[in-house]
């Protein structure tokens, strides 16, 4: 029973609005009451928190399942799974600090994803249903798939097609995928260069022009932008990748270390730009 619609229509008649008044207030009742999620109408009953807890667990489970199932499909997209792709998947599992049981579950999902007969639609539908409004979680999911796709250094055409189909099923535009892909490549190139220079004990303010360019690309801002624009981009990315906020949105706690690594890379890019600007002054 749509109580909001019914009550609105009755009020429209009672105040003398006739059929037109009933129609107008009936529509208003529908939008203001009937369309509201059930848990919003249960405030104070104790049911709201229980429903939220169940939903939170569903998000974590759907994220975990989708991540490793799709990762298996991406790895097998070109017909074979290379040793480097297996190593990359293993490193991701290791960085998540999975328990033996969780690692076994992740491996099983990865292997299921490798089977081309395995239909990914149910897995993606479940994930989309619980995470479609959690953009940061969707971004993290895509970054992990890109990490798997570029395990061999370059992405295959088949893997690109898989990612496009996955994005279509998740309601993610191709433009958004391209933006995340470009940022991931810049982030990877920057961090590889940063690690290399750290090993060689190079000072950050002597970074090459190419590395500095990648640092700007990590933040998604043009080279030479002002401090306000750079800080705004930095804060937005740190907010999107903040481990606590991602966990609150459904990121499994085992993946906190992965989120922390993302924030460290963003922080390193920001620090490099700041040091470079200070050196110029």
Short mmCIF file of C-alpha atoms in Angstrom, two decimals:
data_model
loop_
_atom_site.label_atom_id
_atom_site.label_comp_id
_atom_site.label_asym_id
_atom_site.label_seq_id
_atom_site.Cartn_x
_atom_site.Cartn_y
_atom_site.Cartn_z
CA UNK A 1 0.00 0.00 0.00
CA UNK A 2 1.38 3.40 -1.01
CA UNK A 3 0.35 5.34 2.09
CA UNK A 4 2.03 8.57 1.03
CA UNK A 5 0.15 8.64 -2.26
CA UNK A 6 -3.18 7.76 -0.61
CA UNK A 7 -2.90 10.33 2.19
CA UNK A 8 -1.78 13.03 -0.22
CA UNK A 9 -4.74 12.38 -2.50
CA UNK A 10 -7.20 12.48 0.41
CA UNK A 11 -5.72 15.77 1.62
CA UNK A 12 -6.11 17.18 -1.86
CA UNK A 13 -9.81 16.36 -1.82
CA UNK A 14 -10.36 17.57 1.76
CA UNK A 15 -8.91 21.04 1.14
CA UNK A 16 -11.25 21.49 -1.78
CA UNK A 17 -8.79 20.99 -4.58
CA UNK A 18 -10.99 18.45 -6.35
CA UNK A 19 -9.47 15.80 -8.63
CA UNK A 20 -6.60 18.11 -9.61
CA UNK A 21 -5.69 18.78 -5.97
CA UNK A 22 -5.88 15.07 -5.22
CA UNK A 23 -3.55 14.35 -8.14
CA UNK A 24 -0.99 17.01 -7.15
CA UNK A 25 -0.81 16.06 -3.46
CA UNK A 26 -0.94 12.36 -4.30
CA UNK A 27 2.17 12.72 -6.46
CA UNK A 28 3.84 14.77 -3.69
CA UNK A 29 3.06 12.03 -1.16
CA UNK A 30 4.58 9.44 -3.44
CA UNK A 31 7.86 11.32 -3.86
CA UNK A 32 8.17 12.41 -0.24
CA UNK A 33 7.17 9.17 1.46
CA UNK A 34 6.65 6.14 -0.74
CA UNK A 35 9.96 6.43 -2.58
CA UNK A 36 12.01 6.80 0.59
CA UNK A 37 14.06 3.71 1.51
CA UNK A 38 12.34 1.64 4.14
CA UNK A 39 15.19 2.06 6.64
CA UNK A 40 14.67 5.84 6.62
CA UNK A 41 11.13 5.33 7.93
CA UNK A 42 12.29 3.15 10.81
CA UNK A 43 14.21 5.75 12.80
CA UNK A 44 14.23 4.99 16.50
CA UNK A 45 13.02 1.42 16.12
CA UNK A 46 16.49 -0.15 16.24
CA UNK A 47 15.87 -1.78 12.88
CA UNK A 48 17.78 0.89 10.99
CA UNK A 49 21.18 -0.03 12.44
CA UNK A 50 20.57 -3.75 11.87
CA UNK A 51 19.63 -3.15 8.24
CA UNK A 52 22.71 -0.99 7.78
CA UNK A 53 24.95 -3.70 9.27
CA UNK A 54 23.55 -6.34 6.92
CA UNK A 55 23.98 -4.00 3.96
CA UNK A 56 27.57 -3.23 4.99
CA UNK A 57 28.40 -6.94 5.08
CA UNK A 58 26.74 -7.42 1.68
CA UNK A 59 28.88 -4.65 0.21
CA UNK A 60 32.09 -6.22 1.55
CA UNK A 61 31.13 -9.66 0.26
CA UNK A 62 30.08 -8.35 -3.16
CA UNK A 63 33.29 -6.30 -3.48
CA UNK A 64 35.50 -9.26 -2.55
CA UNK A 65 33.68 -11.62 -4.92
CA UNK A 66 33.63 -9.21 -7.86
CA UNK A 67 37.26 -8.17 -7.40
CA UNK A 68 38.82 -11.62 -7.67
CA UNK A 69 36.32 -13.14 -10.12
CA UNK A 70 36.79 -10.30 -12.61
CA UNK A 71 40.55 -10.34 -11.96
CA UNK A 72 40.63 -13.95 -13.11
CA UNK A 73 38.70 -13.09 -16.27
CA UNK A 74 41.01 -10.15 -17.04
CA UNK A 75 44.08 -12.37 -16.61
CA UNK A 76 42.66 -15.06 -18.95
CA UNK A 77 41.32 -12.56 -21.48
CA UNK A 78 44.14 -13.14 -24.01
CA UNK A 79 43.83 -16.92 -23.75
CA UNK A 80 46.50 -17.66 -21.16
CA UNK A 81 47.43 -16.61 -17.65
CA UNK A 82 51.08 -15.60 -17.42
CA UNK A 83 53.33 -16.13 -14.42
CA UNK A 84 53.47 -12.37 -13.92
CA UNK A 85 49.67 -12.16 -13.82
CA UNK A 86 49.56 -14.91 -11.20
CA UNK A 87 52.30 -13.12 -9.26
CA UNK A 88 50.38 -9.82 -9.40
CA UNK A 89 47.19 -11.46 -8.13
CA UNK A 90 49.19 -13.15 -5.38
CA UNK A 91 50.81 -9.85 -4.39
CA UNK A 92 47.40 -8.20 -4.14
CA UNK A 93 46.18 -11.02 -1.89
CA UNK A 94 49.35 -10.74 0.18
CA UNK A 95 48.97 -6.96 0.56
CA UNK A 96 45.44 -7.55 1.85
CA UNK A 97 46.88 -9.82 4.58
CA UNK A 98 44.23 -12.45 4.00
CA UNK A 99 43.82 -15.35 6.36
CA UNK A 100 44.47 -18.83 4.89
CA UNK A 101 40.72 -19.33 4.46
CA UNK A 102 40.23 -15.95 2.79
CA UNK A 103 43.20 -16.52 0.51
CA UNK A 104 41.78 -19.88 -0.53
CA UNK A 105 38.42 -18.23 -1.27
CA UNK A 106 40.14 -15.52 -3.32
CA UNK A 107 42.08 -18.11 -5.33
CA UNK A 108 38.89 -20.09 -5.98
CA UNK A 109 37.14 -16.94 -7.22
CA UNK A 110 40.13 -16.09 -9.43
CA UNK A 111 40.07 -19.58 -10.92
CA UNK A 112 36.32 -19.38 -11.48
CA UNK A 113 36.79 -16.10 -13.30
CA UNK A 114 39.33 -17.74 -15.62
CA UNK A 115 36.63 -20.13 -16.88
CA UNK A 116 35.11 -18.41 -19.90
CA UNK A 117 31.90 -20.37 -19.35
CA UNK A 118 31.49 -18.62 -15.98
CA UNK A 119 28.80 -15.95 -16.33
CA UNK A 120 29.98 -12.71 -14.72
CA UNK A 121 26.58 -11.02 -14.93
CA UNK A 122 25.26 -12.28 -11.53
CA UNK A 123 28.51 -11.28 -9.80
CA UNK A 124 28.55 -7.83 -11.37
CA UNK A 125 24.83 -7.33 -10.79
CA UNK A 126 25.22 -8.07 -7.07
CA UNK A 127 28.15 -5.68 -6.81
CA UNK A 128 26.37 -2.96 -8.77
CA UNK A 129 23.26 -3.29 -6.63
CA UNK A 130 25.09 -2.55 -3.37
CA UNK A 131 27.88 -0.25 -4.59
CA UNK A 132 26.47 1.83 -7.44
CA UNK A 133 26.38 4.97 -5.28
CA UNK A 134 29.79 4.28 -3.67
CA UNK A 135 31.99 5.91 -6.30
CA UNK A 136 35.21 5.62 -4.29
CA UNK A 137 34.65 1.88 -3.93
CA UNK A 138 33.99 1.53 -7.67
CA UNK A 139 37.20 3.45 -8.39
CA UNK A 140 39.20 1.15 -6.10
CA UNK A 141 37.68 -1.88 -7.85
CA UNK A 142 38.74 -0.54 -11.27
CA UNK A 143 42.24 0.33 -10.06
CA UNK A 144 42.74 -3.26 -8.88
CA UNK A 145 41.52 -4.61 -12.24
CA UNK A 146 43.90 -2.27 -14.07
CA UNK A 147 46.74 -3.49 -11.86
CA UNK A 148 45.93 -7.03 -13.00
CA UNK A 149 45.48 -5.98 -16.63
CA UNK A 150 48.91 -4.31 -16.75
CA UNK A 151 50.70 -7.15 -14.93
CA UNK A 152 52.73 -7.93 -18.07
CA UNK A 153 53.61 -4.28 -18.61
CA UNK A 154 51.03 -3.64 -21.32
CA UNK A 155 47.31 -4.29 -21.51
CA UNK A 156 46.00 -6.65 -24.18
CA UNK A 157 43.15 -5.72 -26.48
CA UNK A 158 41.12 -8.61 -25.05
CA UNK A 159 41.64 -7.37 -21.49
CA UNK A 160 40.53 -3.90 -22.55
CA UNK A 161 37.35 -5.41 -23.99
CA UNK A 162 36.68 -7.24 -20.73
CA UNK A 163 37.08 -4.02 -18.75
CA UNK A 164 34.71 -2.20 -21.10
CA UNK A 165 32.07 -4.91 -20.68
CA UNK A 166 32.53 -4.87 -16.91
CA UNK A 167 32.09 -1.09 -16.82
CA UNK A 168 28.97 -1.36 -18.96
CA UNK A 169 27.48 -3.86 -16.50
CA UNK A 170 28.38 -1.59 -13.57
CA UNK A 171 27.00 1.55 -15.16
CA UNK A 172 30.46 3.13 -15.44
CA UNK A 173 31.02 5.32 -18.48
CA UNK A 174 33.91 4.71 -20.85
CA UNK A 175 35.09 8.26 -20.18
CA UNK A 176 35.32 7.54 -16.45
CA UNK A 177 37.25 4.34 -17.20
CA UNK A 178 39.71 6.28 -19.37
CA UNK A 179 40.24 8.92 -16.68
CA UNK A 180 40.94 6.27 -14.02
CA UNK A 181 43.17 4.35 -16.44
CA UNK A 182 45.24 7.44 -17.29
CA UNK A 183 45.60 8.32 -13.62
CA UNK A 184 46.60 4.73 -12.79
CA UNK A 185 49.31 4.70 -15.50
CA UNK A 186 50.66 8.05 -14.35
CA UNK A 187 50.58 6.87 -10.75
CA UNK A 188 52.41 3.65 -11.61
CA UNK A 189 55.05 5.43 -13.70
CA UNK A 190 55.59 8.05 -11.03
CA UNK A 191 55.87 5.59 -8.16
CA UNK A 192 58.26 3.32 -10.07
CA UNK A 193 60.49 6.31 -10.76
CA UNK A 194 60.13 7.51 -7.18
CA UNK A 195 61.15 4.12 -5.78
CA UNK A 196 64.11 3.96 -8.16
CA UNK A 197 65.32 7.38 -7.08
CA UNK A 198 64.83 6.46 -3.44
CA UNK A 199 67.03 3.41 -3.91
CA UNK A 200 69.65 5.60 -5.54
CA UNK A 201 69.24 8.22 -2.79
CA UNK A 202 68.39 10.99 -5.20
CA UNK A 203 66.89 14.12 -3.74
CA UNK A 204 63.26 14.74 -4.67
CA UNK A 205 63.96 18.27 -5.95
CA UNK A 206 66.32 16.82 -8.59
CA UNK A 207 63.52 14.71 -10.05
CA UNK A 208 63.39 14.55 -13.81
CA UNK A 209 60.89 16.58 -15.78
CA UNK A 210 59.14 13.38 -16.79
CA UNK A 211 58.74 12.26 -13.18
CA UNK A 212 57.42 15.67 -12.18
CA UNK A 213 54.96 15.52 -15.06
CA UNK A 214 53.73 12.16 -13.79
CA UNK A 215 53.36 13.59 -10.29
CA UNK A 216 51.04 16.29 -11.63
CA UNK A 217 49.14 13.61 -13.58
CA UNK A 218 48.66 11.57 -10.39
CA UNK A 219 46.84 14.55 -8.89
CA UNK A 220 45.01 15.16 -12.15
CA UNK A 221 46.07 18.82 -12.40
CA UNK A 222 47.92 20.72 -15.14
CA UNK A 223 51.66 21.36 -14.76
CA UNK A 224 52.32 24.68 -13.07
CA UNK A 225 48.86 25.01 -11.55
CA UNK A 226 48.48 27.26 -8.52
CA UNK A 227 48.64 26.00 -4.93
CA UNK A 228 44.89 26.22 -4.37
CA UNK A 229 44.07 24.01 -7.36
CA UNK A 230 46.76 21.49 -6.41
CA UNK A 231 45.64 21.29 -2.76
CA UNK A 232 42.01 20.87 -3.80
CA UNK A 233 42.89 17.94 -6.10
CA UNK A 234 45.15 16.40 -3.45
CA UNK A 235 42.50 16.60 -0.73
CA UNK A 236 39.84 15.16 -3.04
CA UNK A 237 42.01 12.15 -3.95
CA UNK A 238 43.07 11.56 -0.35
CA UNK A 239 39.42 11.69 0.69
CA UNK A 240 38.47 9.19 -2.03
CA UNK A 241 41.23 6.77 -1.02
CA UNK A 242 41.11 7.27 2.76
CA UNK A 243 41.12 3.74 4.25
CA UNK A 244 38.66 4.52 7.05
CA UNK A 245 36.15 6.09 4.67
CA UNK A 246 36.48 3.24 2.18
CA UNK A 247 35.91 0.69 4.96
CA UNK A 248 32.82 2.64 6.02
CA UNK A 249 31.57 2.41 2.43
CA UNK A 250 32.08 -1.35 2.28
CA UNK A 251 35.77 -1.97 1.53
CA UNK A 252 36.81 -5.22 3.23
CA UNK A 253 39.12 -4.49 6.14
CA UNK A 254 41.65 -6.88 4.63
CA UNK A 255 42.17 -4.38 1.80
CA UNK A 256 43.05 -1.46 4.06
CA UNK A 257 46.74 -1.91 3.28
CA UNK A 258 45.98 -1.57 -0.45
CA UNK A 259 44.12 1.69 0.21
CA UNK A 260 47.01 2.90 2.36
CA UNK A 261 49.43 2.26 -0.49
CA UNK A 262 47.26 4.40 -2.79
CA UNK A 263 47.31 7.27 -0.28
CA UNK A 264 51.10 6.95 0.10
CA UNK A 265 51.53 7.26 -3.68
CA UNK A 266 49.27 10.31 -3.80
CA UNK A 267 51.13 11.80 -0.82
CA UNK A 268 54.50 11.18 -2.48
CA UNK A 269 53.36 12.91 -5.69
CA UNK A 270 52.05 15.90 -3.72
CA UNK A 271 55.26 16.19 -1.68
CA UNK A 272 57.41 16.10 -4.79
CA UNK A 273 55.47 18.94 -6.42
CA UNK A 274 55.65 21.00 -3.23
CA UNK A 275 59.42 20.51 -2.97
CA UNK A 276 59.88 21.39 -6.62
CA UNK A 277 57.86 24.59 -6.22
CA UNK A 278 59.76 25.52 -3.07
CA UNK A 279 63.06 24.96 -4.90
CA UNK A 280 61.97 27.30 -7.70
CA UNK A 281 61.25 30.07 -5.19
#
